[in-house]
XYZ file of N, CA and C in Angstrom:
621
model
N -16.123 -4.854 -14.926
C -15.364 -5.282 -13.872
C -14.665 -7.039 -14.542
N -14.711 -7.505 -15.670
C -14.238 -8.722 -15.821
C -12.753 -8.614 -15.571
N -12.711 -6.777 -16.060
C -10.835 -6.915 -16.284
C -10.132 -6.824 -15.169
N -10.919 -6.293 -13.801
C -10.640 -6.266 -12.991
C -9.790 -7.156 -12.532
N -11.140 -8.405 -12.245
C -10.989 -9.463 -12.076
C -9.668 -10.353 -12.514
N -9.207 -10.543 -13.436
C -8.396 -10.710 -14.195
C -7.260 -10.492 -13.793
N -7.042 -8.813 -13.397
C -5.926 -8.587 -13.363
C -5.860 -8.523 -11.830
N -6.742 -8.506 -11.049
C -6.835 -9.887 -9.768
C -5.725 -11.121 -9.436
N -6.352 -11.880 -10.503
C -6.056 -12.594 -10.650
C -4.481 -13.601 -11.051
N -4.181 -12.682 -12.160
C -2.866 -12.530 -12.443
C -1.429 -12.144 -11.712
N -1.739 -11.228 -10.474
C -1.124 -10.676 -9.708
C -1.219 -12.211 -8.252
N -2.306 -12.250 -7.943
C -1.902 -13.721 -7.742
C -1.276 -14.338 -8.285
N -1.704 -15.050 -9.221
C -1.095 -16.103 -9.512
C 0.682 -16.005 -9.892
N 1.153 -15.075 -10.138
C 2.054 -14.608 -10.350
C 2.748 -14.324 -9.043
N 1.848 -13.668 -8.072
C 2.885 -13.844 -6.578
C 3.355 -15.821 -6.457
N 2.160 -16.294 -6.530
C 2.557 -17.395 -6.011
C 3.860 -18.082 -6.803
N 3.928 -18.231 -8.321
C 4.188 -18.870 -8.865
C 5.564 -18.302 -8.720
N 5.785 -17.025 -8.407
C 7.126 -16.739 -8.257
C 7.652 -16.890 -6.574
N 7.156 -17.037 -5.746
C 6.923 -17.479 -4.164
C 6.959 -19.079 -4.226
N 6.978 -19.724 -5.081
C 7.564 -21.048 -4.932
C 8.570 -21.451 -6.231
N 8.880 -20.422 -6.288
C 10.246 -20.762 -6.889
C 11.389 -19.996 -6.152
N 10.803 -19.151 -5.188
C 12.296 -18.441 -4.529
C 12.044 -18.868 -2.264
N 11.246 -20.188 -2.441
C 11.396 -20.803 -1.233
C 11.106 -19.956 -0.342
N 9.394 -19.241 -0.705
C 8.360 -18.439 0.361
C 8.148 -19.067 1.563
N 8.198 -18.079 1.843
C 8.045 -17.999 3.742
C 6.966 -17.403 4.485
N 6.208 -16.982 4.432
C 5.453 -17.015 5.380
C 6.174 -15.357 6.700
N 7.025 -15.895 7.716
C 7.812 -15.520 8.360
C 8.025 -14.718 8.241
N 8.908 -14.321 7.356
C 9.612 -13.586 6.072
C 8.738 -12.506 5.741
N 7.532 -11.949 5.943
C 6.789 -11.214 5.227
C 7.056 -9.962 5.848
N 7.198 -9.149 5.331
C 7.457 -7.220 6.469
C 5.683 -6.911 6.758
N 5.504 -5.921 7.428
C 4.122 -5.592 8.315
C 4.621 -4.606 7.645
N 2.857 -3.653 6.841
C 3.005 -2.728 7.054
C 2.077 -2.025 8.046
N 2.264 -1.134 8.886
C 1.032 0.138 9.850
C 1.090 1.029 9.122
N -0.048 2.109 8.762
C 0.576 3.322 8.825
C -1.098 4.102 9.108
N -0.470 5.700 9.245
C -2.050 6.411 9.228
C -2.763 6.589 7.733
N -3.966 6.761 8.221
C -4.946 6.242 7.008
C -5.307 7.543 6.384
N -5.711 8.750 6.235
C -6.011 9.874 6.155
C -7.414 10.459 4.934
N -8.315 9.505 4.149
C -9.134 10.332 3.821
C -9.390 11.595 3.535
N -8.711 11.965 2.221
C -8.791 13.570 1.667
C -8.085 14.272 3.027
N -6.766 13.451 3.653
C -5.787 13.482 3.986
C -6.809 13.849 5.615
N -7.909 14.277 6.041
C -8.023 14.412 7.586
C -9.264 13.450 7.791
N -9.778 12.456 6.896
C -11.062 11.505 7.295
C -10.053 10.839 7.921
N -9.911 10.584 9.317
C -8.394 9.560 10.097
C -9.044 8.222 10.178
N -8.059 7.107 9.991
C -8.335 5.664 9.584
C -6.766 5.037 9.984
N -7.145 3.886 9.313
C -5.669 3.403 9.465
C -5.302 2.073 8.862
N -3.936 1.664 8.213
C -4.290 0.742 6.794
C -2.936 -0.021 7.356
N -3.399 -1.714 7.064
C -2.494 -2.630 7.545
C -2.697 -3.653 6.021
N -0.692 -3.656 6.280
C -0.643 -5.293 5.100
C 0.695 -5.675 5.111
N 1.142 -6.139 4.205
C 2.470 -7.272 4.182
C 2.362 -6.720 2.552
N 3.773 -7.552 2.121
C 4.308 -7.141 1.075
C 5.124 -8.530 0.172
N 5.246 -8.923 -0.920
C 6.232 -9.879 -1.208
C 7.559 -9.474 -2.080
N 8.547 -9.512 -1.705
C 9.561 -9.102 -2.902
C 9.788 -10.126 -4.302
N 9.302 -9.400 -5.215
C 9.054 -10.018 -6.479
C 10.234 -10.530 -7.323
N 11.118 -8.658 -7.219
C 11.927 -9.255 -7.783
C 13.220 -8.318 -6.965
N 14.459 -8.249 -7.404
C 15.447 -6.820 -6.323
C 16.941 -6.898 -7.150
N 17.720 -5.705 -7.036
C 18.492 -5.504 -7.491
C 19.561 -4.776 -6.648
N 20.710 -5.297 -6.212
C 21.879 -5.062 -5.766
C 22.545 -4.602 -6.382
N 23.307 -2.724 -6.552
C 24.689 -2.525 -7.046
C 25.323 -1.797 -6.435
N 26.729 -2.407 -6.328
C 27.654 -1.851 -5.959
C 28.806 -0.957 -6.413
N 29.116 0.461 -5.710
C 30.059 1.202 -6.561
C 30.994 1.882 -5.598
N 32.389 1.828 -5.976
C 33.156 2.554 -5.296
C 33.613 4.107 -4.974
N 33.659 4.641 -4.385
C 33.517 6.209 -4.280
C 35.065 6.374 -5.128
N 35.373 7.834 -6.131
C 36.617 8.002 -6.567
C 37.607 8.562 -5.090
N 37.490 8.925 -4.378
C 37.994 9.778 -3.450
C 38.698 8.753 -2.796
N 40.107 7.898 -2.668
C 40.348 7.010 -1.507
C 39.698 7.042 -0.319
N 39.589 8.388 0.317
C 39.813 8.206 2.036
C 38.189 7.977 2.131
N 37.363 9.278 1.301
C 36.002 8.515 1.289
C 35.612 6.570 1.508
N 36.309 6.337 0.083
C 36.170 4.740 0.176
C 36.637 4.292 1.834
N 37.657 5.159 2.019
C 37.961 4.310 3.067
C 37.182 4.237 4.568
N 36.620 5.464 4.616
C 35.366 5.891 5.446
C 34.002 5.684 5.436
N 33.421 5.244 3.948
C 32.516 4.705 4.132
C 32.275 3.167 3.535
N 33.214 2.786 2.892
C 33.233 2.217 2.027
C 32.539 1.783 0.811
N 31.778 0.593 0.558
C 31.066 0.479 -1.222
C 29.789 1.041 -0.962
N 29.551 1.653 -2.024
C 28.076 3.072 -1.906
C 26.811 1.190 -2.738
N 25.709 1.297 -1.579
C 25.081 0.658 -2.265
C 23.620 0.829 -2.918
N 23.282 0.683 -3.689
C 21.576 1.061 -3.662
C 20.937 -0.740 -4.382
N 19.372 -0.217 -3.845
C 19.042 -1.672 -4.239
C 17.574 -0.614 -4.738
N 17.378 -1.452 -5.666
C 15.833 -1.657 -6.372
C 14.816 -3.509 -6.262
N 14.269 -2.724 -5.819
C 13.035 -3.775 -5.773
C 11.579 -3.827 -6.481
N 11.243 -4.639 -6.284
C 9.742 -4.520 -6.870
C 8.843 -5.584 -6.201
N 7.452 -5.271 -5.751
C 6.992 -5.852 -4.975
C 5.870 -5.888 -5.026
N 5.246 -6.881 -4.567
C 3.501 -6.752 -4.768
C 2.891 -7.039 -3.020
N 2.004 -6.347 -3.362
C 1.153 -5.886 -1.461
C 0.141 -6.165 -1.568
N -0.021 -6.569 -0.193
C -1.735 -6.273 0.200
C -2.359 -5.927 0.951
N -3.544 -4.885 1.236
C -3.707 -4.021 2.357
C -4.613 -4.222 2.873
N -5.693 -4.289 3.669
C -7.047 -3.583 4.203
C -6.671 -2.592 4.697
N -7.424 -1.963 5.092
C -7.724 -0.804 5.782
C -8.948 -0.098 5.807
N -9.433 0.898 6.864
C -10.576 1.468 6.873
C -10.440 2.965 7.693
N -11.138 3.595 7.239
C -11.871 5.267 7.847
C -12.698 5.799 8.257
N -13.335 6.884 8.783
C -13.935 7.186 9.783
C -14.382 8.431 9.477
N -15.734 9.412 8.067
C -16.079 10.494 8.322
C -16.827 10.581 8.382
N -16.638 12.197 9.884
C -17.674 12.260 10.591
C -19.022 12.323 10.218
N -20.018 12.102 11.171
C -21.512 12.056 10.488
C -22.069 11.581 9.341
N -21.332 10.473 7.994
C -21.191 10.536 6.382
C -20.982 9.545 7.026
N -19.685 8.358 7.121
C -19.891 7.200 6.793
C -18.765 6.848 7.129
N -18.876 5.233 7.060
C -17.361 4.479 7.698
C -16.947 3.271 6.055
N -15.952 3.762 5.960
C -15.090 3.415 4.364
C -14.270 2.486 4.888
N -14.364 1.178 4.322
C -14.037 -0.189 4.732
C -13.474 -0.220 3.684
N -11.501 -1.383 3.149
C -11.753 -1.107 2.036
C -9.874 -2.545 2.283
N -10.424 -2.753 0.841
C -8.808 -3.908 0.709
C -8.104 -3.779 -0.745
N -6.861 -4.123 -1.149
C -6.339 -3.424 -2.176
C -5.189 -3.752 -2.654
N -4.374 -4.978 -3.807
C -3.621 -5.815 -4.073
C -2.927 -4.124 -5.237
N -1.623 -4.021 -5.185
C -1.028 -3.814 -5.919
C 1.227 -4.111 -5.738
N 1.518 -2.479 -6.913
C 2.498 -3.362 -6.886
C 3.407 -2.274 -6.453
N 4.817 -2.248 -6.465
C 5.338 -1.046 -5.673
C 6.986 -1.244 -6.354
N 8.276 -0.320 -6.695
C 8.273 -0.153 -6.871
C 9.195 0.892 -5.929
N 10.596 0.279 -5.209
C 11.334 1.409 -4.783
C 12.796 1.208 -4.391
N 13.430 2.231 -4.590
C 15.397 2.412 -4.662
C 15.255 3.142 -3.396
N 16.226 1.985 -3.171
C 16.937 2.182 -1.607
C 18.364 2.860 -1.779
N 18.901 3.730 -0.661
C 20.498 3.936 -1.071
C 20.596 3.988 0.756
N 21.360 2.311 1.100
C 21.985 2.366 2.539
C 22.479 2.511 2.865
N 23.819 3.876 2.711
C 24.458 4.256 2.988
C 23.545 5.184 4.939
N 22.519 6.400 3.855
C 22.056 6.943 4.521
C 20.445 6.428 4.619
N 19.985 5.263 3.872
C 18.689 4.649 3.752
C 18.174 5.482 3.609
N 18.001 6.493 2.229
C 16.994 7.027 1.533
C 16.086 5.946 0.721
N 15.156 6.383 0.661
C 13.970 5.126 0.075
C 13.056 6.475 -0.903
N 13.003 6.082 -2.479
C 12.189 6.762 -3.481
C 11.254 5.710 -3.900
N 10.047 5.947 -4.136
C 9.661 5.114 -5.116
C 8.094 5.227 -6.280
N 7.707 4.267 -6.440
C 6.291 4.545 -7.111
C 5.137 3.521 -6.528
N 3.972 3.853 -6.495
C 2.879 2.431 -5.758
C 1.988 2.605 -6.613
N 0.889 1.656 -6.999
C 0.064 1.042 -8.180
C -0.991 0.249 -7.165
N -1.932 0.545 -6.843
C -3.168 -0.108 -5.977
C -4.341 -0.001 -6.797
N -5.339 -1.494 -6.330
C -6.777 -1.185 -7.230
C -6.751 -2.270 -5.587
N -8.231 -1.163 -5.850
C -8.868 -1.483 -4.237
C -10.377 -1.625 -4.728
N -10.770 -2.347 -3.482
C -12.635 -2.246 -3.558
C -12.760 -1.343 -1.952
N -13.587 -0.743 -2.166
C -14.393 -0.146 -1.103
C -15.657 0.317 -0.710
N -16.067 0.045 0.797
C -17.409 -0.297 1.172
C -17.884 0.695 2.153
N -18.199 1.697 1.721
C -19.159 3.279 2.622
C -20.149 2.420 3.183
N -19.920 2.373 4.265
C -20.899 2.016 5.353
C -21.740 3.205 5.992
N -23.026 3.698 5.920
C -23.671 4.894 6.099
C -23.638 5.722 7.562
N -23.409 6.833 7.588
C -24.033 6.514 9.432
C -25.181 7.101 9.962
N -25.743 7.657 8.912
C -27.362 8.409 8.833
C -27.999 7.184 9.186
N -29.679 6.749 8.807
C -30.180 6.653 8.909
C -31.022 6.494 7.722
N -31.101 5.333 7.041
C -31.687 5.072 5.362
C -33.108 3.971 5.694
N -33.926 5.252 4.468
C -35.113 4.040 4.275
C -35.671 4.199 3.373
N -36.481 2.745 2.805
C -36.423 2.454 1.053
C -38.145 1.997 1.296
N -38.321 1.946 0.255
C -39.503 2.096 -0.253
C -40.451 0.279 -0.563
N -41.167 -0.282 0.143
C -40.627 -2.013 -0.179
C -42.365 -2.563 -1.239
N -41.944 -3.282 -1.800
C -43.278 -3.985 -2.978
C -44.241 -3.149 -2.475
N -45.117 -3.564 -0.963
C -45.823 -2.941 -0.404
C -46.198 -1.776 -0.614
N -45.195 -0.772 -0.299
C -45.472 0.593 -0.123
C -45.424 0.784 0.907
N -44.984 0.178 1.681
C -44.077 0.579 3.211
C -42.579 1.212 3.479
N -42.868 2.410 4.051
C -41.861 3.019 4.493
C -40.441 2.561 5.595
N -39.670 1.595 5.262
C -39.010 0.902 5.936
C -37.441 1.526 6.713
N -36.645 1.290 7.364
C -35.784 1.573 7.792
C -34.570 0.981 6.612
N -33.244 0.843 6.310
C -33.035 -0.084 5.261
C -31.440 -0.050 6.485
N -31.181 -1.193 7.122
C -30.262 -1.613 7.722
C -28.624 -1.886 7.441
N -28.054 -1.218 7.120
C -26.301 -1.778 6.811
C -26.443 -1.355 5.176
N -26.502 0.455 5.608
C -27.198 0.881 3.841
C -25.483 1.660 3.242
N -25.259 1.359 2.664
C -24.219 1.931 2.031
C -23.870 1.475 0.663
N -22.862 1.797 -0.060
C -22.241 1.870 -1.635
C -20.806 1.132 -1.692
N -20.634 0.630 -2.666
C -19.496 -0.211 -3.504
C -18.717 -0.013 -4.411
N -17.666 0.431 -3.847
C -16.913 1.605 -5.347
C -15.554 0.475 -5.689
N -14.924 0.777 -6.475
C -13.695 0.316 -7.295
C -12.606 1.281 -7.094
N -11.574 1.162 -6.253
C -10.892 2.593 -6.427
C -9.275 1.862 -6.735
N -8.421 3.245 -8.269
C -7.585 3.046 -7.949
C -6.810 3.825 -7.702
N -5.145 3.713 -7.390
C -4.309 4.671 -6.372
C -2.802 4.834 -6.789
N -2.136 5.582 -7.467
C -1.103 5.396 -7.442
C -0.674 6.900 -6.818
N 0.986 6.648 -6.033
C 1.672 7.171 -5.184
C 2.757 7.438 -5.059
N 3.313 8.624 -5.108
C 4.995 8.281 -4.826
C 5.379 8.354 -3.491
N 6.375 7.427 -3.663
C 6.695 6.921 -1.995
C 7.765 7.585 -1.006
N 8.133 8.591 -0.133
C 8.843 8.073 0.090
C 9.589 8.127 1.728
N 10.476 7.976 2.129
C 10.565 7.147 2.917
C 12.722 6.886 3.893
N 12.731 5.771 4.939
C 14.245 6.192 5.133
C 14.044 4.559 6.183
N 15.295 4.250 5.459
C 15.152 3.037 5.752
C 16.301 2.617 6.803
N 16.324 1.713 8.312
C 17.105 1.613 9.385
C 16.743 0.341 9.985
N 18.315 0.147 10.833
C 17.708 -1.428 11.335
C 17.806 -0.959 12.847
N 17.192 -1.449 13.576
C 16.701 -1.374 14.730
C 16.838 -2.982 15.726
N 17.983 -3.496 16.237
C 18.825 -4.241 16.686
C 17.879 -5.342 15.816
N 18.911 -5.377 15.351
C 19.212 -6.151 13.571
C 17.472 -6.191 13.178
N 16.448 -5.985 13.437
C 15.613 -5.997 12.229
C 15.317 -4.383 11.622
N 14.890 -4.906 9.886
C 15.076 -4.113 9.257
C 13.423 -2.592 9.520
N 13.654 -1.746 9.346
C 12.719 -0.962 9.341
C 12.351 -0.244 8.736
N 11.305 0.719 7.880
C 11.501 1.882 7.039
C 9.970 3.070 7.897
N 10.335 4.039 7.275
C 9.386 4.984 7.595
C 9.235 4.972 6.074
N 7.940 5.902 6.021
C 6.973 6.547 4.767
C 6.162 6.831 4.815
N 5.750 7.883 3.462
C 4.796 8.659 3.725
C 4.120 8.355 1.789
N 3.279 8.578 2.087
C 2.588 8.496 -0.119
C 1.377 9.419 -0.107
N 1.589 9.912 -0.389
C 0.372 10.773 -1.274
C -0.366 10.509 -2.225
N -1.326 9.525 -2.157
C -1.676 8.729 -2.792
C -3.221 10.164 -3.744
N -3.246 9.641 -5.117
C -3.966 10.304 -6.066
C -5.215 9.057 -6.280
N -6.479 9.419 -6.212
C -6.896 8.194 -6.483
C -7.880 8.423 -7.464
N -8.861 7.310 -8.350
C -9.993 7.174 -9.003
C -10.887 6.044 -8.200
N -11.896 7.220 -8.090
C -13.086 6.286 -7.396
C -14.677 5.950 -7.955
N -14.300 4.862 -8.738
C -15.663 4.119 -9.819
C -17.189 4.010 -8.908
N -18.309 4.668 -9.294
C -19.225 4.360 -7.937
C -20.368 4.182 -9.338
N -20.927 2.639 -9.487
C -22.129 2.728 -10.347
C -20.764 3.070 -12.114
N -21.772 3.858 -12.615
C -20.880 5.335 -13.861
C -19.727 5.964 -13.545
N -20.151 6.629 -12.361
C -19.256 7.748 -12.037
C -18.072 7.327 -11.885
N -16.778 7.772 -11.857
C -15.543 8.234 -11.669
C -15.015 9.298 -10.958
N -14.969 9.195 -9.618
C -14.660 10.438 -8.917
C -13.458 10.255 -8.445
N -12.019 11.557 -9.121
C -11.404 12.204 -8.058
C -11.474 11.995 -6.657
N -9.983 11.382 -5.580
C -10.037 11.541 -4.837
C -8.694 11.671 -4.165
N -8.251 11.646 -2.971
C -7.071 12.015 -2.130
C -7.079 11.311 -1.146
N -5.679 10.505 -0.593
C -5.459 10.323 0.619
C -4.298 10.201 1.288
N -3.391 9.845 2.329
C -1.942 10.265 2.344
C -2.040 9.192 3.899
N -0.803 8.357 3.529
C -0.569 8.154 4.536
C 1.152 8.392 4.778
N 1.246 8.223 6.503
C 2.006 7.744 7.072
C 2.329 6.904 8.264
N 3.683 6.071 7.674
C 3.665 4.821 8.514
C 5.093 4.446 8.251
N 4.950 2.657 8.899
C 6.420 1.978 8.915
C 6.147 0.591 8.143
N 6.723 0.073 7.760
C 7.121 -1.490 7.880
C 7.880 -1.858 8.511
N 7.704 -2.803 8.819
C 9.089 -4.019 10.053
C 8.675 -5.699 9.477
N 9.805 -6.036 9.801
C 10.043 -7.646 9.708
C 10.163 -8.133 11.216
N 9.310 -8.945 12.277
C 8.871 -9.311 12.949
C 9.902 -10.981 13.604
N 10.399 -11.119 12.358
C 10.819 -12.427 12.722
C 12.767 -12.244 11.087
N 13.727 -12.014 12.206
C 14.861 -12.436 11.460
C 15.719 -13.162 11.035
N 14.860 -14.716 11.053
C 15.633 -15.586 10.529
C 14.709 -16.061 9.110
């Protein structure tokens, strides 16, 4: 648990330090909204934001003049983001899952066709709230119903990112899919898990 706390603190410290050096503006942070399916079929949603920690733009000319005149320079963008998310999902007749996560994503975008590919790493905290009645035996030996019963877990996720970027009325919009492979730690047990995301990223403010 200590190593996980240190990891989160380092990410937050790095975000704050870099933000201070780059004229950080909350209004320019993008919003991520996506369908989140635990095991692909248990429906939920995920909402979050990200801060661009590093980026690099590369320009390249076409070898053939007619293609250069038609399309202009080829532009490829690489970026490294620090991400923060909140979400939930519902497992019918079993539990409601609430989670929060912090992570890092690396993206490559080809601006002419808007193709986007990358990889995402996330470390999160998951709370499962049981939907069925749970009982406990108290110190007096009396069985009582236990309200808000559930379990806590640490969740590690890795996922390839596929998507497309384009503009709508000067607003940059990205659609993406993320098939997540996960390791979930309950007490001393580690279980594999999977989830699927389909969503979009957009900026509310252009200035």
